[in-house]
Tab-separated table of C-alpha atoms and ligand atoms in Angstrom:
chain	number	residue	atom	x	y	z
A	514	MET	CA	-108.062	-40.032	18.408
A	515	ASP	CA	-105.372	-38.329	20.419
A	516	PRO	CA	-103.687	-35.528	18.446
A	517	MET	CA	-100.675	-35.627	20.780
A	518	ASN	CA	-100.000	-39.097	19.445
A	519	PHE	CA	-100.338	-37.845	15.925
A	520	SER	CA	-97.950	-34.966	16.390
A	521	ARG	CA	-95.539	-37.220	18.272
A	522	ARG	CA	-95.768	-39.820	15.526
A	523	ASN	CA	-94.946	-37.168	12.944
A	524	PHE	CA	-92.122	-35.906	15.077
A	525	PHE	CA	-90.587	-39.355	15.466
A	526	ALA	CA	-91.058	-40.023	11.760
A	527	LEU	CA	-89.010	-36.900	11.130
A	528	ALA	CA	-86.427	-37.713	13.722
A	529	ALA	CA	-86.026	-41.258	12.471
A	530	ALA	CA	-85.689	-40.275	8.831
A	531	SER	CA	-82.439	-38.353	9.050
A	532	ALA	CA	-82.282	-35.697	11.720
A	533	THR	CA	-78.703	-34.839	10.930
A	534	GLU	CA	-79.305	-34.353	7.260
A	535	PHE	CA	-82.449	-32.352	7.999
A	536	ARG	CA	-80.536	-30.027	10.295
A	537	ALA	CA	-77.808	-29.649	7.688
A	538	LEU	CA	-80.375	-28.791	5.018
A	539	MET	CA	-82.146	-26.296	7.236
A	540	ALA	CA	-78.812	-24.715	8.095
A	541	GLN	CA	-78.020	-24.190	4.441
A	542	ASP	CA	-81.289	-22.220	4.027
A	543	ARG	CA	-81.092	-18.460	4.452
A	544	ALA	CA	-82.636	-17.549	7.798
A	545	LYS	CA	-85.865	-15.544	7.579
A	546	VAL	CA	-85.567	-11.940	8.745
A	547	GLY	CA	-88.182	-9.443	9.941
A	548	MET	CA	-91.184	-11.534	8.939
A	549	ASN	CA	-94.688	-11.206	10.418
A	550	VAL	CA	-95.339	-14.534	12.108
A	551	LEU	CA	-98.927	-15.634	11.541
A	552	SER	CA	-98.347	-19.128	12.851
A	553	THR	CA	-95.242	-20.470	14.545
A	554	ARG	CA	-96.116	-24.146	14.183
A	555	PRO	CA	-96.967	-25.099	11.405
A	556	GLU	CA	-95.022	-22.113	10.119
A	557	ASP	CA	-96.764	-19.306	8.248
A	558	LEU	CA	-94.682	-16.170	7.691
A	559	GLU	CA	-95.660	-12.954	5.945
A	560	MET	CA	-93.274	-10.653	4.083
A	561	PRO	CA	-93.113	-7.137	5.528
A	562	LEU	CA	-94.152	-4.187	3.315
A	563	SER	CA	-90.504	-3.249	2.771
A	564	GLY	CA	-90.213	-6.438	0.660
A	565	PHE	CA	-92.229	-4.733	-2.066
A	566	SER	CA	-89.187	-2.604	-2.915
A	567	ASP	CA	-87.258	-5.577	-4.349
A	568	TYR	CA	-87.593	-6.869	-7.895
A	569	ILE	CA	-86.480	-10.333	-6.830
A	570	THR	CA	-87.589	-11.187	-3.306
A	571	PRO	CA	-84.634	-12.466	-1.283
A	572	ILE	CA	-85.215	-15.836	0.383
A	573	GLU	CA	-84.834	-14.258	3.827
A	574	HIS	CA	-87.969	-12.192	3.070
A	575	PHE	CA	-89.897	-14.815	1.137
A	576	PHE	CA	-93.265	-15.696	2.693
A	577	VAL	CA	-93.837	-19.234	3.953
A	578	ARG	CA	-97.137	-21.096	3.951
A	579	THR	CA	-97.332	-24.616	5.334
A	580	HIS	CA	-100.534	-26.460	6.175
A	581	VAL	CA	-98.600	-28.955	8.282
A	582	TYR	CA	-95.039	-29.303	9.570
A	583	VAL	CA	-92.168	-29.101	7.075
A	584	PRO	CA	-91.100	-32.644	6.028
A	585	THR	CA	-87.625	-34.128	5.875
A	586	VAL	CA	-86.503	-35.235	2.466
A	587	ASN	CA	-83.359	-37.273	2.007
A	588	LEU	CA	-82.223	-36.672	-1.557
A	589	ASN	CA	-80.647	-40.135	-1.873
A	590	GLU	CA	-83.957	-41.772	-1.058
A	591	TRP	CA	-86.150	-39.211	-2.795
A	592	ARG	CA	-87.930	-40.326	-5.972
A	593	LEU	CA	-90.486	-38.697	-8.228
A	594	SER	CA	-93.108	-41.151	-9.394
A	595	ILE	CA	-95.405	-40.548	-12.362
A	596	ASP	CA	-98.366	-42.880	-12.708
A	597	GLY	CA	-102.106	-43.058	-13.394
A	598	GLU	CA	-103.420	-42.502	-16.934
A	599	VAL	CA	-100.002	-42.834	-18.582
A	600	ALA	CA	-98.474	-45.233	-21.111
A	601	THR	CA	-95.284	-45.769	-19.072
A	602	PRO	CA	-95.246	-45.164	-15.313
A	603	LEU	CA	-91.902	-43.673	-14.261
A	604	THR	CA	-89.772	-43.376	-11.156
A	605	LEU	CA	-87.159	-40.649	-11.449
A	606	THR	CA	-84.174	-39.686	-9.316
A	607	MET	CA	-83.042	-36.077	-9.139
A	608	ASP	CA	-80.277	-36.933	-11.624
A	609	ASP	CA	-82.928	-38.190	-14.054
A	610	VAL	CA	-84.928	-34.993	-13.598
A	611	LYS	CA	-81.855	-32.846	-14.185
A	612	LYS	CA	-81.108	-34.626	-17.487
A	613	LEU	CA	-84.138	-32.876	-18.993
A	614	PRO	CA	-83.568	-29.383	-20.470
A	615	ALA	CA	-83.280	-26.716	-17.759
A	616	VAL	CA	-85.612	-23.729	-17.944
A	617	GLU	CA	-85.511	-20.527	-15.906
A	618	LEU	CA	-88.275	-18.016	-15.378
A	619	VAL	CA	-89.250	-15.192	-13.056
A	620	SER	CA	-92.650	-15.551	-11.473
A	621	VAL	CA	-94.732	-14.206	-8.659
A	622	VAL	CA	-96.048	-16.771	-6.218
A	623	GLU	CA	-99.100	-15.515	-4.326
A	624	CYS	CA	-101.269	-17.322	-1.800
A	625	ALA	CA	-104.973	-17.339	-2.689
A	626	GLY	CA	-105.634	-16.007	0.809
A	627	ASN	CA	-103.330	-12.990	0.515
A	628	GLY	CA	-105.260	-9.939	1.802
A	629	ARG	CA	-107.782	-12.075	3.737
A	630	GLY	CA	-107.147	-9.872	6.773
A	631	PHE	CA	-108.809	-6.932	4.958
A	632	ILE	CA	-112.037	-8.731	4.135
A	633	ASP	CA	-115.137	-7.453	5.881
A	634	PRO	CA	-116.972	-9.147	7.499
A	635	PRO	CA	-113.940	-11.266	8.532
A	636	VAL	CA	-113.613	-14.903	7.511
A	637	PRO	CA	-111.645	-17.725	9.154
A	638	GLY	CA	-108.114	-18.456	7.998
A	639	LEU	CA	-104.684	-16.895	8.307
A	640	GLN	CA	-105.206	-13.121	8.425
A	641	TRP	CA	-102.665	-12.179	5.771
A	642	THR	CA	-102.375	-8.508	4.919
A	643	ASN	CA	-100.314	-7.877	1.763
A	644	GLY	CA	-97.294	-10.093	2.161
A	645	SER	CA	-98.152	-13.709	1.291
A	646	VAL	CA	-96.577	-13.069	-2.080
A	647	GLY	CA	-93.066	-12.848	-3.518
A	648	ASN	CA	-91.250	-12.741	-6.846
A	649	ALA	CA	-88.514	-15.305	-7.514
A	650	ILE	CA	-86.297	-16.765	-10.209
A	651	TRP	CA	-87.302	-20.411	-10.625
A	652	ARG	CA	-85.097	-22.956	-12.358
A	653	GLY	CA	-86.141	-26.462	-13.205
A	654	VAL	CA	-87.629	-28.577	-15.969
A	655	ARG	CA	-90.870	-28.315	-17.894
A	656	LEU	CA	-93.607	-30.472	-16.395
A	657	ALA	CA	-94.599	-31.152	-20.034
A	658	ASP	CA	-91.193	-32.799	-20.661
A	659	VAL	CA	-91.677	-35.134	-17.691
A	660	LEU	CA	-95.243	-35.973	-18.732
A	661	LYS	CA	-94.147	-36.571	-22.340
A	662	ARG	CA	-91.719	-39.243	-21.134
A	663	ALA	CA	-94.558	-41.042	-19.349
A	664	GLY	CA	-97.042	-40.434	-22.193
A	665	ILE	CA	-100.449	-39.124	-21.094
A	666	LYS	CA	-103.289	-41.359	-22.284
A	667	ASP	CA	-106.327	-39.779	-23.993
A	668	SER	CA	-108.252	-40.425	-20.770
A	669	GLY	CA	-105.864	-38.149	-18.812
A	670	LYS	CA	-107.607	-34.883	-17.830
A	671	GLU	CA	-106.019	-33.629	-14.590
A	672	ILE	CA	-102.550	-33.847	-13.096
A	673	LEU	CA	-102.499	-34.597	-9.368
A	674	PHE	CA	-99.541	-33.590	-7.196
A	675	ASN	CA	-98.565	-34.905	-3.794
A	676	GLY	CA	-95.702	-33.786	-1.596
A	677	ALA	CA	-93.760	-35.452	1.214
A	678	ASP	CA	-95.530	-33.508	3.975
A	679	VAL	CA	-97.534	-35.647	6.405
A	680	PRO	CA	-101.034	-34.591	7.557
A	681	LEU	CA	-101.713	-33.789	11.216
A	682	GLY	CA	-104.322	-35.776	13.094
A	683	ALA	CA	-107.147	-36.937	10.869
A	684	MET	CA	-106.834	-34.137	8.313
A	685	GLN	CA	-106.463	-35.103	4.667
A	686	ASP	CA	-103.096	-35.036	2.949
A	687	PHE	CA	-102.439	-31.796	1.023
A	688	ARG	CA	-102.928	-32.820	-2.614
A	689	ARG	CA	-103.906	-30.656	-5.557
A	690	SER	CA	-104.666	-31.270	-9.221
A	691	ILE	CA	-104.437	-28.937	-12.215
A	692	PRO	CA	-105.952	-29.411	-15.687
A	693	VAL	CA	-103.765	-31.049	-18.364
A	694	LYS	CA	-103.823	-27.810	-20.373
A	695	LYS	CA	-102.139	-25.853	-17.549
A	696	ALA	CA	-99.756	-28.757	-16.869
A	697	LEU	CA	-98.565	-28.852	-20.485
A	698	ASP	CA	-98.094	-25.080	-20.678
A	699	GLN	CA	-94.424	-24.462	-21.448
A	700	ASN	CA	-94.168	-22.150	-18.407
A	701	THR	CA	-95.354	-24.759	-15.919
A	702	LEU	CA	-92.212	-26.118	-14.269
A	703	LEU	CA	-90.894	-28.486	-11.652
A	704	ALA	CA	-88.302	-26.295	-9.943
A	705	TYR	CA	-85.201	-27.425	-8.051
A	706	GLU	CA	-83.676	-23.956	-7.681
A	707	MET	CA	-84.948	-20.637	-6.387
A	708	ASN	CA	-83.023	-17.370	-6.848
A	709	GLY	CA	-79.947	-19.288	-7.986
A	710	VAL	CA	-79.661	-21.612	-4.986
A	711	THR	CA	-80.929	-25.127	-4.239
A	712	LEU	CA	-84.653	-24.914	-3.481
A	713	PRO	CA	-84.801	-24.125	0.263
A	714	VAL	CA	-86.428	-26.671	2.594
A	715	LYS	CA	-89.309	-24.343	3.543
A	716	HIS	CA	-90.025	-23.681	-0.133
A	717	GLY	CA	-90.253	-27.335	-1.136
A	718	PHE	CA	-86.821	-29.002	-1.298
A	719	PRO	CA	-85.985	-30.830	-3.448
A	720	LEU	CA	-88.695	-30.160	-6.078
A	721	ARG	CA	-91.847	-28.044	-6.328
A	722	VAL	CA	-94.491	-27.198	-8.874
A	723	VAL	CA	-94.269	-23.744	-10.461
A	724	ALA	CA	-97.614	-22.776	-12.027
A	725	PRO	CA	-97.036	-19.162	-13.121
A	726	GLY	CA	-100.095	-16.910	-13.092
A	727	TRP	CA	-101.978	-19.215	-10.730
A	728	ALA	CA	-102.477	-18.882	-6.979
A	729	SER	CA	-99.834	-20.819	-5.094
A	730	ASP	CA	-102.067	-23.519	-3.611
A	731	SER	CA	-101.328	-25.306	-6.920
A	732	TRP	CA	-97.556	-24.871	-6.441
A	733	VAL	CA	-97.131	-28.138	-4.531
A	734	LYS	CA	-93.911	-28.322	-2.501
A	735	TRP	CA	-91.737	-31.354	-1.591
A	736	LEU	CA	-93.146	-33.065	-4.683
A	737	THR	CA	-92.935	-36.871	-4.708
A	738	ASN	CA	-95.918	-38.091	-6.756
A	739	ILE	CA	-97.571	-37.069	-9.998
A	740	THR	CA	-100.706	-38.988	-10.895
A	741	VAL	CA	-102.579	-38.457	-14.144
A	742	LEU	CA	-106.317	-38.610	-13.425
A	743	ASP	CA	-109.351	-38.865	-15.688
A	744	LYS	CA	-111.093	-36.115	-13.640
A	745	GLU	CA	-110.429	-33.380	-11.088
A	746	PHE	CA	-109.069	-34.828	-7.842
A	747	ASP	CA	-111.845	-35.244	-5.294
A	748	GLY	CA	-109.929	-34.761	-2.014
A	749	PHE	CA	-110.569	-32.081	0.629
A	750	TRP	CA	-107.975	-29.598	-0.697
A	751	MET	CA	-109.673	-29.533	-4.132
A	752	LYS	CA	-113.343	-30.004	-3.311
A	753	ASN	CA	-113.649	-28.127	-0.001
A	754	ALA	CA	-110.737	-25.701	0.205
A	755	TYR	CA	-109.659	-23.176	-2.446
A	756	ARG	CA	-113.082	-22.634	-3.920
A	757	LYS	CA	-115.068	-19.443	-4.388
A	758	PRO	CA	-118.505	-18.537	-5.738
A	759	ASP	CA	-118.660	-17.711	-9.462
A	760	HIS	CA	-120.926	-14.728	-8.695
A	761	PRO	CA	-121.144	-12.203	-5.835
A	762	ILE	CA	-122.922	-13.460	-2.712
A	763	ALA	CA	-124.168	-11.598	0.355
A	764	PRO	CA	-121.335	-10.797	2.789
A	765	GLY	CA	-121.347	-13.199	5.720
A	766	SER	CA	-123.383	-15.895	4.013
A	767	ALA	CA	-122.245	-19.480	3.451
A	768	MET	CA	-122.259	-21.510	0.256
A	769	PRO	CA	-121.772	-25.274	-0.162
A	770	PRO	CA	-118.360	-26.078	-1.724
A	771	GLU	CA	-119.889	-28.016	-4.632
A	772	LYS	CA	-121.611	-24.798	-5.754
A	773	MET	CA	-118.270	-23.002	-5.931
A	774	ILE	CA	-115.455	-23.101	-8.502
A	775	PRO	CA	-111.734	-23.743	-7.878
A	776	VAL	CA	-109.355	-20.808	-7.398
A	777	THR	CA	-107.013	-20.670	-10.413
A	778	SER	CA	-105.620	-17.476	-11.980
A	779	LEU	CA	-104.317	-14.555	-9.956
A	780	ARG	CA	-105.999	-11.178	-10.411
A	781	VAL	CA	-104.397	-7.917	-11.410
A	782	LYS	CA	-103.096	-6.245	-8.267
A	783	SER	CA	-100.688	-3.633	-6.926
A	784	VAL	CA	-99.177	-2.948	-3.522
A	785	ILE	CA	-97.740	0.321	-2.239
A	786	ALA	CA	-94.413	-0.351	-0.500
A	787	ARG	CA	-93.961	3.240	0.576
A	788	PRO	CA	-94.870	5.589	2.011
A	789	VAL	CA	-96.418	3.489	4.759
A	790	ASP	CA	-99.954	4.339	5.832
A	791	GLY	CA	-99.905	7.295	8.220
A	792	ALA	CA	-96.431	8.516	7.217
A	793	THR	CA	-95.634	12.182	7.850
A	794	VAL	CA	-93.897	14.281	5.204
A	795	ARG	CA	-92.623	17.839	5.476
A	796	LEU	CA	-94.385	20.396	3.274
A	797	GLY	CA	-92.167	21.240	0.306
A	798	GLU	CA	-90.627	17.782	0.070
A	799	GLU	CA	-91.409	15.330	-2.699
A	800	VAL	CA	-93.470	12.280	-1.814
A	801	ASN	CA	-92.027	9.205	-3.523
A	802	VAL	CA	-94.658	6.554	-3.947
A	803	GLN	CA	-93.297	3.172	-4.874
A	804	GLY	CA	-94.551	-0.368	-5.163
A	805	VAL	CA	-95.106	-3.430	-7.326
A	806	ALA	CA	-97.882	-4.742	-9.565
A	807	TRP	CA	-98.651	-8.200	-10.925
A	808	SER	CA	-101.398	-10.106	-12.712
A	809	GLY	CA	-102.479	-13.593	-13.773
A	810	ASP	CA	-103.498	-15.516	-16.882
A	811	LYS	CA	-104.983	-12.475	-18.606
A	812	GLY	CA	-101.606	-10.983	-19.485
A	813	PRO	CA	-98.814	-8.910	-17.974
A	814	ILE	CA	-99.135	-5.486	-16.332
A	815	ALA	CA	-99.910	-2.771	-18.878
A	816	SER	CA	-100.041	0.272	-16.594
A	817	VAL	CA	-100.252	1.488	-13.016
A	818	ASP	CA	-102.069	4.714	-12.170
A	819	VAL	CA	-101.613	6.663	-8.966
A	820	SER	CA	-103.930	9.140	-7.266
A	821	SER	CA	-102.882	11.514	-4.490
A	822	ASP	CA	-106.405	12.844	-3.903
A	823	GLY	CA	-108.382	9.788	-2.839
A	824	GLY	CA	-109.205	8.657	-6.366
A	825	ARG	CA	-110.508	11.914	-7.868
A	826	THR	CA	-107.643	12.246	-10.353
A	827	TRP	CA	-105.123	9.686	-11.619
A	828	LYS	CA	-101.723	9.883	-13.301
A	829	PRO	CA	-99.640	7.060	-14.782
A	830	ALA	CA	-96.742	5.774	-12.681
A	831	ASP	CA	-93.321	5.064	-14.204
A	832	LEU	CA	-92.771	1.354	-14.798
A	833	ASP	CA	-89.400	-0.257	-14.094
A	834	PRO	CA	-87.742	-1.631	-17.265
A	835	ARG	CA	-87.313	-5.087	-15.663
A	836	LYS	CA	-90.296	-7.138	-16.755
A	837	SER	CA	-91.380	-10.664	-17.554
A	838	GLN	CA	-94.666	-12.322	-18.322
A	839	PHE	CA	-95.276	-13.592	-14.799
A	840	GLY	CA	-92.949	-11.551	-12.608
A	841	TRP	CA	-94.021	-8.439	-10.782
A	842	ARG	CA	-93.274	-4.965	-12.057
A	843	LEU	CA	-91.811	-2.244	-9.863
A	844	TRP	CA	-93.352	1.193	-10.350
A	845	GLY	CA	-92.785	4.670	-8.968
A	846	PHE	CA	-94.563	7.994	-8.827
A	847	SER	CA	-93.580	11.314	-7.220
A	848	PHE	CA	-95.615	14.355	-6.344
A	849	ARG	CA	-94.946	17.572	-4.431
A	850	PRO	CA	-97.835	18.477	-2.106
A	851	ASP	CA	-98.618	22.213	-2.248
A	852	ARG	CA	-100.358	22.539	1.111
A	853	GLU	CA	-100.658	21.049	4.590
A	854	SER	CA	-103.188	18.264	4.246
A	855	TYR	CA	-103.822	14.560	4.649
A	856	TYR	CA	-103.260	13.003	1.222
A	857	ASN	CA	-104.987	9.760	0.307
A	858	VAL	CA	-102.616	7.993	-2.052
A	859	MET	CA	-103.907	5.100	-4.148
A	860	ALA	CA	-102.465	2.829	-6.840
A	861	ARG	CA	-104.435	0.945	-9.478
A	862	ALA	CA	-102.918	-1.578	-11.891
A	863	THR	CA	-104.292	-2.636	-15.287
A	864	ASP	CA	-103.273	-5.789	-17.164
A	865	ALA	CA	-102.858	-6.374	-20.893
A	866	SER	CA	-106.495	-7.517	-21.215
A	867	GLY	CA	-107.727	-4.198	-19.782
A	868	ASP	CA	-108.712	-5.640	-16.384
A	869	SER	CA	-108.160	-3.175	-13.518
A	870	GLN	CA	-108.309	-3.501	-9.760
A	871	PRO	CA	-111.748	-2.980	-8.167
A	872	PHE	CA	-112.479	-0.364	-5.502
A	873	THR	CA	-114.586	-2.718	-3.410
A	874	GLN	CA	-114.208	-6.468	-3.082
A	875	GLU	CA	-116.787	-9.083	-3.846
A	876	TRP	CA	-116.972	-10.935	-0.546
A	877	ASN	CA	-116.380	-14.715	-0.556
A	878	PRO	CA	-116.553	-17.184	2.340
A	879	SER	CA	-112.824	-18.035	2.466
A	880	GLY	CA	-111.509	-14.602	1.590
A	881	TYR	CA	-109.671	-15.518	-1.612
A	882	GLY	CA	-108.359	-13.216	-4.322
A	883	TRP	CA	-108.240	-9.852	-2.515
A	884	ASN	CA	-107.135	-7.229	-5.066
A	885	VAL	CA	-108.828	-4.004	-4.005
A	886	VAL	CA	-107.055	-0.728	-4.792
A	887	GLN	CA	-104.852	0.020	-1.777
A	888	ARG	CA	-104.879	3.389	-0.017
A	889	VAL	CA	-102.210	4.907	2.197
A	890	GLY	CA	-102.607	8.169	4.076
A	891	VAL	CA	-99.770	10.694	3.976
A	892	ASN	CA	-99.816	13.543	6.462
A	893	VAL	CA	-98.161	16.636	4.972
A	894	VAL	CA	-97.198	19.164	7.662
A	895	GLU	CA	-94.893	22.192	8.057
A	896	SER	CA	-92.896	20.586	10.859
A	897	PRO	CA	-93.145	16.819	11.282
A	898	GLN	CA	-93.011	15.332	14.782
A	899	THR	CA	-93.127	11.565	14.438
A	900	THR	CA	-93.665	8.954	11.770
A	901	MET	CA	-96.272	6.313	12.342
A	902	GLN	CA	-95.699	2.789	11.107
A	903	GLY	CA	-98.638	0.923	9.660
A	904	SER	CA	-98.663	-2.797	10.319
A	905	MET	CA	-100.955	-5.572	11.393
A	906	ILE	CA	-101.298	-5.977	15.122
A	907	ILE	CA	-101.796	-9.395	16.629
A	908	PRO	CA	-102.670	-8.827	20.292
A	909	ALA	CA	-99.973	-9.862	22.753
A	910	GLN	CA	-99.983	-13.395	24.113
A	911	GLN	CA	-102.147	-13.720	27.194
A	912	SER	CA	-101.802	-16.542	29.642
A	913	ILE	CA	-104.005	-19.393	28.543
A	914	PRO	CA	-106.115	-20.989	31.260
A	915	ALA	CA	-105.635	-24.748	31.669
A	916	GLY	CA	-108.762	-26.687	30.759
A	917	PRO	CA	-110.770	-28.148	27.896
A	918	TYR	CA	-109.942	-25.341	25.449
A	919	LYS	CA	-106.196	-25.720	25.918
A	920	ASP	CA	-106.377	-29.532	25.757
A	921	ALA	CA	-108.558	-29.545	22.650
A	922	CYS	CA	-107.111	-26.687	20.652
A	923	LEU	CA	-103.448	-26.090	21.429
A	924	THR	CA	-101.675	-29.322	20.557
A	925	CYS	CA	-101.232	-29.218	16.762
A	926	HIS	CA	-100.699	-25.456	16.678
A	927	GLU	CA	-100.185	-22.522	19.020
A	928	GLU	CA	-102.825	-19.943	19.913
A	929	ASP	CA	-101.483	-17.431	17.364
A	930	VAL	CA	-103.646	-18.800	14.529
A	931	ILE	CA	-106.695	-18.548	16.790
A	932	ARG	CA	-105.969	-15.100	18.236
A	933	GLN	CA	-105.902	-13.391	14.835
A	934	GLN	CA	-109.479	-14.491	14.020
A	935	ARG	CA	-112.550	-12.266	14.528
A	936	LEU	CA	-115.462	-14.633	14.014
A	937	THR	CA	-119.157	-14.886	14.736
A	938	ARG	CA	-120.582	-17.730	16.804
A	939	ALA	CA	-121.707	-19.509	13.610
A	940	GLN	CA	-118.196	-19.245	12.130
A	941	TRP	CA	-116.536	-20.504	15.343
A	942	ASP	CA	-119.041	-23.333	15.434
A	943	ARG	CA	-117.925	-24.380	11.930
A	944	GLU	CA	-114.235	-24.057	12.916
A	945	ILE	CA	-114.759	-26.389	15.894
A	946	THR	CA	-116.434	-28.909	13.589
A	947	LYS	CA	-113.577	-28.634	11.072
A	948	MET	CA	-110.929	-29.139	13.787
A	949	THR	CA	-112.897	-31.982	15.406
A	950	ASN	CA	-112.989	-33.710	12.018
A	951	TRP	CA	-109.216	-33.300	11.883
A	952	GLY	CA	-108.901	-35.012	15.275
A	953	ALA	CA	-109.195	-32.215	17.875
A	954	PRO	CA	-110.254	-33.969	21.116
A	955	VAL	CA	-113.374	-31.896	21.827
A	956	LYS	CA	-115.427	-33.797	24.387
A	957	PRO	CA	-119.173	-33.311	23.714
A	958	GLU	CA	-119.728	-32.004	27.258
A	959	ASN	CA	-117.063	-29.313	26.716
A	960	ARG	CA	-118.033	-28.172	23.239
A	961	ASP	CA	-120.327	-25.360	24.417
A	962	SER	CA	-117.837	-23.918	26.866
A	963	ILE	CA	-115.083	-23.973	24.224
A	964	LEU	CA	-117.422	-22.255	21.760
A	965	ASN	CA	-118.410	-19.629	24.341
A	966	TYR	CA	-114.783	-18.965	25.167
A	967	LEU	CA	-113.816	-18.531	21.508
A	968	VAL	CA	-116.728	-16.166	20.804
A	969	GLN	CA	-116.011	-14.159	23.943
A	970	GLN	CA	-112.246	-13.867	23.313
A	971	PHE	CA	-112.121	-13.756	19.532
A	972	GLY	CA	-115.591	-12.613	18.512
A	973	PRO	CA	-116.528	-10.308	15.637
A	974	ARG	CA	-114.977	-6.852	15.381
A	975	PRO	CA	-117.195	-4.165	16.910
A	976	ARG	CA	-119.026	-2.399	14.070
B	45	MTE	N1	-96.852	-30.029	-0.206
B	45	MTE	C1	-97.357	-28.805	0.039
B	45	MTE	N2	-97.283	-27.875	-0.928
B	45	MTE	C2	-97.761	-26.638	-0.727
B	45	MTE	C3	-98.392	-26.287	0.496
B	45	MTE	C4	-98.436	-27.285	1.522
B	45	MTE	O1	-98.928	-27.058	2.631
B	45	MTE	N3	-97.908	-28.528	1.241
B	45	MTE	N4	-98.934	-25.035	0.645
B	45	MTE	C5	-99.333	-24.362	-0.593
B	45	MTE	C6	-99.766	-22.996	-0.414
B	45	MTE	S1	-101.362	-22.768	0.084
B	45	MTE	C7	-98.952	-21.933	-0.705
B	45	MTE	S2	-99.524	-20.355	-0.547
B	45	MTE	C8	-97.574	-22.136	-1.190
B	45	MTE	C9	-96.580	-21.330	-0.366
B	45	MTE	O2	-95.316	-21.422	-0.909
B	45	MTE	P1	-94.044	-20.903	-0.118
B	45	MTE	O3	-94.138	-21.386	1.299
B	45	MTE	O4	-92.866	-21.403	-0.845
B	45	MTE	O5	-94.091	-19.381	-0.148
B	45	MTE	O6	-97.188	-23.492	-1.166
B	45	MTE	C10	-98.187	-24.397	-1.601
B	45	MTE	N5	-97.640	-25.725	-1.708
B	46	MO	MO1	-101.906	-20.485	-0.048
């Protein structure tokens, strides 16, 4: 299998579909600004910390997560099909969809892997820090209304979604299913607008699933097919990816996917937008701590507490009046340091069920669900010199030697996704197997040298 042929095939498929319309659609999207680029191709973009000062995240700061390249969708040809365990299979145009009652809601969308970059020992995957999350206004129709028109049979248990994106190489198509109960929830939508504009191409034009309170792997973009199944979908993206143990396991150990449970609800969490870690403040000035908090199925944010002394004492933050069941809540807290010192500022959110953020994370093999209490250091001094900026550092691009590694690993994506990893030999060995299964042309006689190179260049962090 030659992955160049695969990527070329995808490229020509795109080009042939309607290059002009695609370019026009992309041009109508707001350009992304100031994002952390985790992968250029397929595109994965992280929102900077400053984005946590907005109640509604502007599209130019909204994170992007794509497993493969963004597909072209021509609205005139686009159809939504509903089939499987239904009384009446349907094929809908966008006009048909828009005839159903329109519903609008504010909801956080957060990637299950948000915060993976903090997990220790490190695990493979995009090394997100805080910003694979955003809060948007979604407008669309209730999935329940669409399903009612088709009529779910008694045998229908799970709703499977597929989008127009095309897999790379031999990887499986990105498809996800959710239980009927979640699908029929009145807040589960099929959205065609985001923040008052047509759903942008990168966010799933023309239609995407909105599953409020759940991690965004279930929020399928570029939706084209809904299939009612009599059981959970058994493809790779349900049975291998997006699963975690249902109990703590030893850090660094592996667990077979069938022993793990699917990622569903988000966990209560808060992020400090400012001050940034390492900021310097003049003695006598107020320190304004500000951020957002959100939660999942267990109920909205009830309170956020802030500590300025490393967790010894806590005081409640002020909550912004703007709130909704699934949106995030802005909060603020000020204190006036009374001496020169390094202040460890922490924020801890609690949801309506009484769940609070943990102080240490239960490790899991794919690094899902990070919600540890965040800490930022604030240096209070008489006369400040400079302000440090805290941000994730991806080492600068080095020149990549021609050879088996380049040929096998740098066709579908760039080296950026590889460079951010810090993995053991065993973890790199599993990554090579995963990529080989997806069609990476790793010749058996080169496998060892590729593995050695990866371990040498991108091995575990020194302890
Ligand atoms: N069709 C399709 N839908 C998808 C994905 C994808 O790769 N293909 N990625 C999912 C994941 S893992 C995330 S985190 C969200 C990201 O949504 P966003 O790019 O609009 O922020 O889309 C989800 N929906
Ligand atoms: Mo995700």
